[in-house]
Tab-separated table of C-alpha atoms in Angstrom:
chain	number	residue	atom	x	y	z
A	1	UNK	CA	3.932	41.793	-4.319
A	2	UNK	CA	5.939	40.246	-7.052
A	3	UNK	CA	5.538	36.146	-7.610
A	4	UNK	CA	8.523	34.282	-8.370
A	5	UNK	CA	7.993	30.863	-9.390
A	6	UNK	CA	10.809	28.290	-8.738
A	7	UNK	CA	9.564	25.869	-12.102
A	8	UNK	CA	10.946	26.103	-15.475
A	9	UNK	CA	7.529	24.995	-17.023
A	10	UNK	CA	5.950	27.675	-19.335
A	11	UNK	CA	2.978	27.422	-16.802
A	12	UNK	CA	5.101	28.439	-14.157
A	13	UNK	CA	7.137	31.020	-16.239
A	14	UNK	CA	4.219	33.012	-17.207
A	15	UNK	CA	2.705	33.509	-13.782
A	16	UNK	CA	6.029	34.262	-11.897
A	17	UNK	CA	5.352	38.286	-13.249
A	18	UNK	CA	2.333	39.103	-12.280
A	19	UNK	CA	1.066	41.023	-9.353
A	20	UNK	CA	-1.783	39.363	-7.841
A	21	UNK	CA	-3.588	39.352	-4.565
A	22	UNK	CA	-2.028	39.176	-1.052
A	23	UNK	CA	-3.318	35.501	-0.893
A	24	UNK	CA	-2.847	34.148	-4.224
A	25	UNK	CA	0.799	35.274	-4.457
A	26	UNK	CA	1.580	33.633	-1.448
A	27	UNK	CA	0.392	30.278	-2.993
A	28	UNK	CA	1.788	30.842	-6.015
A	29	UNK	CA	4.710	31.494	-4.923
A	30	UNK	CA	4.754	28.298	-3.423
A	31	UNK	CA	3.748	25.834	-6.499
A	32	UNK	CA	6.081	23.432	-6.489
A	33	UNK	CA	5.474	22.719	-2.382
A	34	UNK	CA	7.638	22.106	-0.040
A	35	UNK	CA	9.344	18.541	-0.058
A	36	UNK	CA	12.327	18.234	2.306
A	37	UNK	CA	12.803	14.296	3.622
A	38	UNK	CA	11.483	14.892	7.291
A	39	UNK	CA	9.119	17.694	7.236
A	40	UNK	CA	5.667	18.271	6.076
A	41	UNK	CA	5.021	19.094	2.344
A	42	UNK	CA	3.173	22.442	2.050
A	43	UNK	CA	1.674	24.476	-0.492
A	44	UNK	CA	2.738	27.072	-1.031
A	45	UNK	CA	5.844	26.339	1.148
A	46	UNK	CA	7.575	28.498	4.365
A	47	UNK	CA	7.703	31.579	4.957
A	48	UNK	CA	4.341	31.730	3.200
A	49	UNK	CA	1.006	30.822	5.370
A	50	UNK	CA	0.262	27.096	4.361
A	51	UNK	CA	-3.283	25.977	2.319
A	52	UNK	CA	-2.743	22.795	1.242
A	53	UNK	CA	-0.744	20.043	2.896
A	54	UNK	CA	0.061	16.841	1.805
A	55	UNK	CA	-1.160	14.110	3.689
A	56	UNK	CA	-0.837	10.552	2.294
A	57	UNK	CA	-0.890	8.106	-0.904
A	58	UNK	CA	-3.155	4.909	-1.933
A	59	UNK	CA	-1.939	2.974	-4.109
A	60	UNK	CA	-3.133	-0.405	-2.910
A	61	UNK	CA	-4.624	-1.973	0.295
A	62	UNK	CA	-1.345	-2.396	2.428
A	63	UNK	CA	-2.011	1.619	2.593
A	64	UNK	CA	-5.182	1.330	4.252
A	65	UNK	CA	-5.036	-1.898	5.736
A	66	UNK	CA	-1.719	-1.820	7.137
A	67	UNK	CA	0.784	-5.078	5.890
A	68	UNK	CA	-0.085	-8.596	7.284
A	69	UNK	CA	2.358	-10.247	9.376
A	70	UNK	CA	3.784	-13.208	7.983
A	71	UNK	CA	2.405	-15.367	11.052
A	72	UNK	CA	-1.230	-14.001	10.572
A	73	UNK	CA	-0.974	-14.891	6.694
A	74	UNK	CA	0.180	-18.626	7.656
A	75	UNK	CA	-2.490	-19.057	10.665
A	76	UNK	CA	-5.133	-16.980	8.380
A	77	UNK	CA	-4.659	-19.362	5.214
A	78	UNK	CA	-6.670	-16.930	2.771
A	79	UNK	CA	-4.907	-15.993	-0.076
A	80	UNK	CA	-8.102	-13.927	-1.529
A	81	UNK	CA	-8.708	-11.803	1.811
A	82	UNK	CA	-4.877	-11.209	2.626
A	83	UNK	CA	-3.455	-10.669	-1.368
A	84	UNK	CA	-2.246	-7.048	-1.770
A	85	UNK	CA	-5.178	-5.325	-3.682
A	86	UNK	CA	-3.487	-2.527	-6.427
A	87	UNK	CA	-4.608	0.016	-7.675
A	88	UNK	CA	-3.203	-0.264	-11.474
A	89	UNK	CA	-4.390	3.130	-13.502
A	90	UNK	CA	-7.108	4.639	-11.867
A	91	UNK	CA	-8.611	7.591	-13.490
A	92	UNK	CA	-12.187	8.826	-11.755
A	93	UNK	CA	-13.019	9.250	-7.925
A	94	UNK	CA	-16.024	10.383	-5.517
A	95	UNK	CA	-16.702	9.894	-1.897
A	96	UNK	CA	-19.783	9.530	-0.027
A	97	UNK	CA	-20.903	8.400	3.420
A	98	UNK	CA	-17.088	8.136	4.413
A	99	UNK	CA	-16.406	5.880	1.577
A	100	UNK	CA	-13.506	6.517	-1.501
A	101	UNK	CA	-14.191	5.227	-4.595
A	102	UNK	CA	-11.873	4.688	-7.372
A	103	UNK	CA	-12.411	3.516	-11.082
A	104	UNK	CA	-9.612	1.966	-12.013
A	105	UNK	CA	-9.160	1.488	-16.184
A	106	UNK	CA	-5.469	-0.497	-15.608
A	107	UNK	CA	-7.783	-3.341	-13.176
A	108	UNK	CA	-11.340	-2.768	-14.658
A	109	UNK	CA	-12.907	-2.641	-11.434
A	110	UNK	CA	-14.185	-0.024	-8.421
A	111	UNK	CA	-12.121	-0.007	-5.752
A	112	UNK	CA	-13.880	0.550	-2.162
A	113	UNK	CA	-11.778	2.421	0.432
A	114	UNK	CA	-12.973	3.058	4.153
A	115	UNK	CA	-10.122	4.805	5.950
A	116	UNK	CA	-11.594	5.047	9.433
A	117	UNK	CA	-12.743	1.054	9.662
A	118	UNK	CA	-9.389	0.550	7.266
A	119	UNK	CA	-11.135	-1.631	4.771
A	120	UNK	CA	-10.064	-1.450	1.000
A	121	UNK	CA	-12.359	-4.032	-1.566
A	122	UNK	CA	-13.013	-4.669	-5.515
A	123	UNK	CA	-16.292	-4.005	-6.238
A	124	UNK	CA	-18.115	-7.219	-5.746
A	125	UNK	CA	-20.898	-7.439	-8.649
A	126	UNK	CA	-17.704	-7.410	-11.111
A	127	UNK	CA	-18.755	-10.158	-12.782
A	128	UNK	CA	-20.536	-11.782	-15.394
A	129	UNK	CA	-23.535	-9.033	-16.758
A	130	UNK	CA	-21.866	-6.676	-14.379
A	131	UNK	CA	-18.548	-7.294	-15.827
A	132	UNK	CA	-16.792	-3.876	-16.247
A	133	UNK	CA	-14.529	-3.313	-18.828
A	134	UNK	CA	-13.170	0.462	-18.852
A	135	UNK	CA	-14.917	2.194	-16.114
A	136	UNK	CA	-13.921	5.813	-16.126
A	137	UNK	CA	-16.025	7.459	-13.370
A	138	UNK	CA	-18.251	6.613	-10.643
A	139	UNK	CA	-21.332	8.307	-8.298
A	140	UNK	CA	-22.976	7.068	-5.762
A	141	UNK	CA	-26.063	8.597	-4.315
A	142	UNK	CA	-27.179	8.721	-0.270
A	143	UNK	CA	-28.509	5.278	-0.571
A	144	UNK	CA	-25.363	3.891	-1.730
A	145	UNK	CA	-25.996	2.874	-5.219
A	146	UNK	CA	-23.384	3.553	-7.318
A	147	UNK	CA	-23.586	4.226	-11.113
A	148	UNK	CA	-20.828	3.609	-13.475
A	149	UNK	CA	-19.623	4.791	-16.148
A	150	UNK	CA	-18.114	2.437	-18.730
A	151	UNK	CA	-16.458	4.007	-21.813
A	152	UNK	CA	-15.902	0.692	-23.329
A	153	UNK	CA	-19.233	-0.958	-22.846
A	154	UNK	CA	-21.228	2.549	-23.825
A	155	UNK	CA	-23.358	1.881	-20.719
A	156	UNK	CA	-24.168	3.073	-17.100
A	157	UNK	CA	-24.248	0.106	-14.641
A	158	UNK	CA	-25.604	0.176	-11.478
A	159	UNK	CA	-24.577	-1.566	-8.407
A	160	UNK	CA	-26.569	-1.377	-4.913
A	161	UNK	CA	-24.635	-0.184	-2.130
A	162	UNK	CA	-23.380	-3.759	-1.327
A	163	UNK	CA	-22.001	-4.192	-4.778
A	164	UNK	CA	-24.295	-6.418	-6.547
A	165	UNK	CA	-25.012	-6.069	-9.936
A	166	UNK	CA	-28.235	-4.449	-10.780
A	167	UNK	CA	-29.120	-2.932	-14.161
A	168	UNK	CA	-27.176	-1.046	-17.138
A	169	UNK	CA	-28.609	1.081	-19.893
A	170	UNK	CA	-27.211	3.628	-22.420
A	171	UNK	CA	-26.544	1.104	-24.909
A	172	UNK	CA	-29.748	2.319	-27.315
A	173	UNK	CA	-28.145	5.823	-26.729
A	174	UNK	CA	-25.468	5.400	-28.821
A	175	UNK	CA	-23.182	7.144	-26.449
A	176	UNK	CA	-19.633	7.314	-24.631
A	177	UNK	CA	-20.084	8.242	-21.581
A	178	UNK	CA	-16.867	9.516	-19.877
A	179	UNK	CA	-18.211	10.588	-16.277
A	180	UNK	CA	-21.780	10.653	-14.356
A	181	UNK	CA	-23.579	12.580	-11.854
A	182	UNK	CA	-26.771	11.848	-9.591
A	183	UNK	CA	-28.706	14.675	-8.800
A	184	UNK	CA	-32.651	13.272	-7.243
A	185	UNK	CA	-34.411	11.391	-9.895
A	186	UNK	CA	-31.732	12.481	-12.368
A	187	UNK	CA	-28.876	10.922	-14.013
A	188	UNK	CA	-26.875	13.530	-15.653
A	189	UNK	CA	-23.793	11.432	-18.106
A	190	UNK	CA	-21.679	13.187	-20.094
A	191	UNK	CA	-21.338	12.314	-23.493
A	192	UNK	CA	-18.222	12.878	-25.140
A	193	UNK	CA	-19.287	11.360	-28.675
A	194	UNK	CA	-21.509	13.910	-28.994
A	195	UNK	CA	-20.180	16.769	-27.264
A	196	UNK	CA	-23.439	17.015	-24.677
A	197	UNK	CA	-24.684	15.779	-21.074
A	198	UNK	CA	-27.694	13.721	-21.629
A	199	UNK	CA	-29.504	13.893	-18.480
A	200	UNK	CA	-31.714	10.241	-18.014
A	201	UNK	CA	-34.187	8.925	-15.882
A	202	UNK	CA	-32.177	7.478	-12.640
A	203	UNK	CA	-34.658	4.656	-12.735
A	204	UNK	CA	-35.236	3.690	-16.089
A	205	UNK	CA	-32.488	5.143	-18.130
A	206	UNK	CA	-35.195	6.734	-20.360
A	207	UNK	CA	-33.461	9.790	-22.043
A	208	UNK	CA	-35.074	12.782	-21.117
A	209	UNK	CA	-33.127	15.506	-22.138
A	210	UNK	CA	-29.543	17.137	-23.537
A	211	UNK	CA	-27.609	20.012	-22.252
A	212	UNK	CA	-24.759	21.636	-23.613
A	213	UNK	CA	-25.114	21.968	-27.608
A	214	UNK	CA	-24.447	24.856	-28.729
A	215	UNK	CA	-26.315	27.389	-31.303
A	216	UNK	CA	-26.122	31.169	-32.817
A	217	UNK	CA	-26.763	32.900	-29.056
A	218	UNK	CA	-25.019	30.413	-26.974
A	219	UNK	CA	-21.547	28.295	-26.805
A	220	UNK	CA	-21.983	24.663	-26.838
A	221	UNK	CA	-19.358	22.231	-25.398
A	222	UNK	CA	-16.560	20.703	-27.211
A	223	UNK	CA	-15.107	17.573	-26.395
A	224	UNK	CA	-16.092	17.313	-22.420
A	225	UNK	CA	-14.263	14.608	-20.667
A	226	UNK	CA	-15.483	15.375	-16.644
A	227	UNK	CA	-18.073	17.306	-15.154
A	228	UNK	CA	-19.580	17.844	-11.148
A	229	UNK	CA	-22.847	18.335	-10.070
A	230	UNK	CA	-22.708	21.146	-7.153
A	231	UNK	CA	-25.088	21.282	-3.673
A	232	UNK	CA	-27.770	23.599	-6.127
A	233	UNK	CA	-27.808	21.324	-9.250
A	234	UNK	CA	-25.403	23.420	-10.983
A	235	UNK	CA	-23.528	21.583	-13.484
A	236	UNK	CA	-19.827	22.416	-14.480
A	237	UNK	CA	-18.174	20.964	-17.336
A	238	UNK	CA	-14.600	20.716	-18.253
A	239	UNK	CA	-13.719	20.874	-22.113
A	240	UNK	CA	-10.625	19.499	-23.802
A	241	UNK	CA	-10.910	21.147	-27.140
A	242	UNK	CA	-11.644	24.537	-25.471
A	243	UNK	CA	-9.751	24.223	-22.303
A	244	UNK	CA	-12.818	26.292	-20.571
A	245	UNK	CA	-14.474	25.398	-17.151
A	246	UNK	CA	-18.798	25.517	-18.716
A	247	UNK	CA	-21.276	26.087	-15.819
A	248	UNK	CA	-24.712	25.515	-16.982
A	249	UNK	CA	-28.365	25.287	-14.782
A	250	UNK	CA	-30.524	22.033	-14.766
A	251	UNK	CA	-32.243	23.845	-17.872
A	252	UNK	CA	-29.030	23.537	-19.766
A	253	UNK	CA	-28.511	27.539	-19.707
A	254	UNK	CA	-25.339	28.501	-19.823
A	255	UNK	CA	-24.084	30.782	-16.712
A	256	UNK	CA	-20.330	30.857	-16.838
A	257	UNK	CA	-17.589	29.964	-19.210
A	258	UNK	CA	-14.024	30.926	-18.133
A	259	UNK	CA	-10.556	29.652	-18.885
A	260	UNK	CA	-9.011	28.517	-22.015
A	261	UNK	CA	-5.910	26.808	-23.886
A	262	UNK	CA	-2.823	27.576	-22.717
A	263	UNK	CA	0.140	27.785	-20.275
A	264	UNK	CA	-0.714	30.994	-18.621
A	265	UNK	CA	-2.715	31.945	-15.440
A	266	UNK	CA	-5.907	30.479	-15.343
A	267	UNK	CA	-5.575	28.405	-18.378
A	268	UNK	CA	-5.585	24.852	-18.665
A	269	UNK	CA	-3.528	22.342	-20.767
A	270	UNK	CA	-5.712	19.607	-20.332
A	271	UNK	CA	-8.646	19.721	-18.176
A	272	UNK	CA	-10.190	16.658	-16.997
A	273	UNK	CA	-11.169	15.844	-12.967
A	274	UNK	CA	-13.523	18.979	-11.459
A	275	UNK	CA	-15.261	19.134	-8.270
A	276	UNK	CA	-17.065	21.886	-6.252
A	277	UNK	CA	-17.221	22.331	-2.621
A	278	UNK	CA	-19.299	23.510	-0.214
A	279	UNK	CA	-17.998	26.935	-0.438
A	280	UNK	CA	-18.315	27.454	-4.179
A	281	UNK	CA	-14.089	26.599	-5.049
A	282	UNK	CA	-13.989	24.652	-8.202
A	283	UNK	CA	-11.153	22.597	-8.646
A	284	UNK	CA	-9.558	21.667	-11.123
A	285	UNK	CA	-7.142	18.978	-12.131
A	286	UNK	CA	-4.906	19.752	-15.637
A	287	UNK	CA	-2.840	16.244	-16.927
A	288	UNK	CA	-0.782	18.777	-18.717
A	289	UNK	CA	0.269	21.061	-16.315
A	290	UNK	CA	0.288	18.432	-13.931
A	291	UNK	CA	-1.810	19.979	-11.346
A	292	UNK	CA	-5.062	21.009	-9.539
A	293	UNK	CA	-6.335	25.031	-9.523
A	294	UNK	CA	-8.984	26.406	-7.215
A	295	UNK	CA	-11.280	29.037	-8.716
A	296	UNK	CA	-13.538	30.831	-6.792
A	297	UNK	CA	-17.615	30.705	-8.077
A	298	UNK	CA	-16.695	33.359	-10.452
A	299	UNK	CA	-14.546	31.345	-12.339
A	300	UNK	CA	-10.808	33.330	-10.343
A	301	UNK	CA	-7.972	31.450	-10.054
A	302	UNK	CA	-7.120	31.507	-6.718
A	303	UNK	CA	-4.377	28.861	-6.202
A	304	UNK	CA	-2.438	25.839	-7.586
A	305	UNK	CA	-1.261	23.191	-5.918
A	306	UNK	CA	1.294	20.020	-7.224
A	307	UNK	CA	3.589	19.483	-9.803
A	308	UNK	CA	5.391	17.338	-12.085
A	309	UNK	CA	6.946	14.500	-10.699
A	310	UNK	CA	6.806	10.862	-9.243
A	311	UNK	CA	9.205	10.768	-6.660
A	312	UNK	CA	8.629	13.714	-4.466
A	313	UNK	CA	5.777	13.632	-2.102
A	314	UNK	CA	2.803	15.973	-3.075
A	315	UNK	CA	3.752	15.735	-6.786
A	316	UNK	CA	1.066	14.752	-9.201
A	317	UNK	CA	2.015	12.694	-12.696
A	318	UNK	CA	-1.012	12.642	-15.093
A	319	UNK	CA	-3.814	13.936	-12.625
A	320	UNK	CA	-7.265	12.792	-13.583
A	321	UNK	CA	-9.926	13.053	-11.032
A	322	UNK	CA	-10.142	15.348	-8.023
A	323	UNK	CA	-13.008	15.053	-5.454
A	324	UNK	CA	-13.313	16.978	-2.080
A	325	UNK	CA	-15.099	15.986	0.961
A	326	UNK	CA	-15.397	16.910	4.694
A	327	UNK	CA	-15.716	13.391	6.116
A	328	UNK	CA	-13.664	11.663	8.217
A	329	UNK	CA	-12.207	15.164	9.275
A	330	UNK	CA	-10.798	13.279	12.473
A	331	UNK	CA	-9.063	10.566	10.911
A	332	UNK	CA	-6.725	12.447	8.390
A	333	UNK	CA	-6.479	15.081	11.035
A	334	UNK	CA	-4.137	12.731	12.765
A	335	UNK	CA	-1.906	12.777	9.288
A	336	UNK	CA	-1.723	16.438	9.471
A	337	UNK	CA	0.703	18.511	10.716
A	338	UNK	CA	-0.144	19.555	14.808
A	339	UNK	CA	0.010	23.040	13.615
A	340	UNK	CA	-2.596	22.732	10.267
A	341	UNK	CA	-6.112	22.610	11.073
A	342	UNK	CA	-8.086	20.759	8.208
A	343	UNK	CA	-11.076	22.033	6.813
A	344	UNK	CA	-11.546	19.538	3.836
A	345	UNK	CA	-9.657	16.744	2.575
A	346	UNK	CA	-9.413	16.609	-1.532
A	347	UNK	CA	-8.687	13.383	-3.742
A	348	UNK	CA	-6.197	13.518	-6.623
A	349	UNK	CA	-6.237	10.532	-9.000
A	350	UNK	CA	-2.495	10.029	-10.427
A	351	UNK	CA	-2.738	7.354	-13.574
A	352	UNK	CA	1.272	7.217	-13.479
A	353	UNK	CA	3.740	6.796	-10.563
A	354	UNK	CA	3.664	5.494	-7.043
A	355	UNK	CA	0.995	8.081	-5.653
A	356	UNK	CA	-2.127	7.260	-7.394
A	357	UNK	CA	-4.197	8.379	-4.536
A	358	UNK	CA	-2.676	11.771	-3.309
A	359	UNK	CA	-4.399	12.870	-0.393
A	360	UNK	CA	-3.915	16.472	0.536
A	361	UNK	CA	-5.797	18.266	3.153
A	362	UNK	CA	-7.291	21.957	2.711
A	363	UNK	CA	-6.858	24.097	5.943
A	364	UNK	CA	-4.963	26.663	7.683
A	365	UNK	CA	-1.939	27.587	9.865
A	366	UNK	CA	-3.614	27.491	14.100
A	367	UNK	CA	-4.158	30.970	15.153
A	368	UNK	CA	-4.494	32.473	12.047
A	369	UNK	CA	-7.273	35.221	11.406
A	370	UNK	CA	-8.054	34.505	7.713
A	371	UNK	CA	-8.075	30.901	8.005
A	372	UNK	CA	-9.101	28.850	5.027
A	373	UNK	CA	-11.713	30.967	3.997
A	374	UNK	CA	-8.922	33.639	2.859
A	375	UNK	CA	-8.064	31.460	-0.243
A	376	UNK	CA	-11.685	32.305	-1.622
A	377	UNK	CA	-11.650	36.078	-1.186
A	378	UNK	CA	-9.847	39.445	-2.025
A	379	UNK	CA	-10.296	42.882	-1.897
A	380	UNK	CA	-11.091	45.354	-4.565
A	381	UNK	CA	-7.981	46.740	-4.620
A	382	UNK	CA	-5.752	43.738	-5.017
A	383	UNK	CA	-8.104	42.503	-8.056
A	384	UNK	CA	-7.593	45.452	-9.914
A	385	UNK	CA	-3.725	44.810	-9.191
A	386	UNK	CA	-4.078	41.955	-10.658
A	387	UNK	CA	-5.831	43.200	-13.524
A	388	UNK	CA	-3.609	45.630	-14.330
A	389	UNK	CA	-0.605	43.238	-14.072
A	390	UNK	CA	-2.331	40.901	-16.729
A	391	UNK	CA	-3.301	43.853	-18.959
A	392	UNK	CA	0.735	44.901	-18.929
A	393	UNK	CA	1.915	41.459	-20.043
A	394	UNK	CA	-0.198	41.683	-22.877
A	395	UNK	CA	0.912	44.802	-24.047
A	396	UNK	CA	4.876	42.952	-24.313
């Protein structure tokens, strides 16, 4: 099947020849999404079977919360609780327990989102020794806590799950730490000054050890800006100097590099937001190419979704963070199409435009046989399609 991509980007240009698999060239085919005024916004778009679908923005509290009436804001008299909270230029995301959480550099704060209870609050322990000043990325582990990471202070600080302040370390480390994970007793923070992921004590903040230099028998990283921490304590590792996707083991061996600099398929521009799910997809978001790509657990592309933009829904303009998650299933059900069952829900942090929460759900057409599942496999023959496509556009 030949792909024909409706985008004049060189991203875009060099995919729309090749021959890939059943499912990928249906989603590829379909990059840009469908965005008509009335009707849902799929990727790819009609005739093709829909993956993706976008759902909904965040871009402040009046999206969760709903806008006060003017005669609750006079009766109410609380200018804190009922101000409309923006989000200015967020940049990192997670969710646990139900909960979004957003670090927004523009507002130098967390922001707290609960869709199903409709709450949306600053992080409270903001303040004072707990003052944040650029925090980039955020985890939180099952007890709540969350652990920050501030590229302008050089420090992890750690709230407890109701937001007060609690400790921060990193500072003897003479680091800049651009995301963190929590894996156990582990705190795993990449550091960007020095190309590595220190991996600390989640306690004490006691360095323990670094993964990710390189040496004569194995590549190190090179500039890494974002990284995720799967369900097996695999860590993968997005590089902006390389454009490659590093998956390494809690030993710091290396177990899969793929991608690399460029417009073409399965390269990045600028990698920077990654997240796994529980079915091994990796995703991807790319601030150049101004969009997110699954991978399977091999490190194959298998779709795209989003483009350049900041009016249409379902664009993306400067994507930063992506994160993926399964809860509240029931509550952005009801913002899905009647016919698109969801199967996961994924994040995208915008910095730019009026979406800088796009919500998109991950799912499949009712009634359909190969269901979401299909977008993470392919047969034999199709691959070596695919290869063979890719091998001919080299030769030109």
């Amino acid at each position: 099947m030949l792909t024909v991509v409706s985008s004049t980007s060189p991203f875009r240009g060099k995919l729309r020849f090749l021959l890939v698999f059943p499912l990928l060239a249906s989603l590829l085919s379909g990059c840009a999404g469908s965005n008509g005024p009335t009707g849902p916004v799929f990727f790819p778009p009609a005739p093709n079977p829909p993956r993706v679908q976008y759902l909904m923005k965040i871009s402040d509290s009046q999206d969760i919360e709903g806008k006060k009436s003017s005669f609750s804001l006079f009766v109410l008299n609380d200018k804190d609780d009922d101000a409309v909270k923006p989000i200015k230029k967020p940049y990192g995301v997670t969710t646990r327990n139900g909960k979004i959480y957003i670090c927004d550099v523009g507002g130098a704060t967390v922001s707290i989102i609960d869709p199903s209870r409709k709450t949306f609050e600053y992080l409270k322990g903001n303040f004072s020794v707990g003052k944040l000043r650029k925090p980039i990325n955020i985890a939180v582990d099952g007890d709540g806590t969350m652990y920050i990471a501030d590229i302008e202070r050089k420090e992890i600080l750690v709230y407890d799950a109701a937001g007060n302040f609690k400790n921060a370390f990193g500072k003897d480390l003479d680091m800049k730490p651009t995301d963190v994970a929590v894996d156990g007793k582990y705190l795993y923070v990449v550091d960007i000054a020095h190309s590595e992921v220190k991996v600390l004590d989640g306690k004490t903040g006691k360095l323990l050890e670094q993964i990710g230099k390189g040496s004569e028998k194995s590549e190190g990283l090179a500039l890494p800006t974002n990284f995720a921490v799967d369900g097996k304590g695999f860590i993968y590792v997005t590089n902006t100097m390389t454009g490659k996707v590093m998956k390494f083991d809690r030993d710091g061996h290396l177990l899969l590099s793929f991608g690399k600099l460029g417009d073409g398929f399965g390269q990045f521009g600028r990698p920077k937001g990654i997240a796994v799910d529980d079915s091994g997809r990796i995703y991807v978001a790319d601030s150049a190419h101004q969009n997110v790509q699954i991978f399977n657990e091999k490190g194959r592309l298998l779709m795209f979704f989003g483009d350049p933009g900041s009016a249409p829904d379902g664009t993306m303009n400067l994507p930063s963070g992506v994160a993926v998650s399964k809860d509240n299933l029931d509550y952005f059900q009801k913002l899905a199409d009647p016919s698109f069952q969801l199967e996961s829900v994924i994040f995208v942090i915008n910095q730019y435009g009026p979406n800088k929460v796009a919500v998109y759900g991950l799912g499949q057409q009712r009634g359909t046989q190969d269901g979401a599942n299909g977008v993470q496999d392919g047969d034999e023959r199709t691959k070596e399609r695919q290869n063979e496509s890719v091998a001919g556009q080299e030769k030109k």
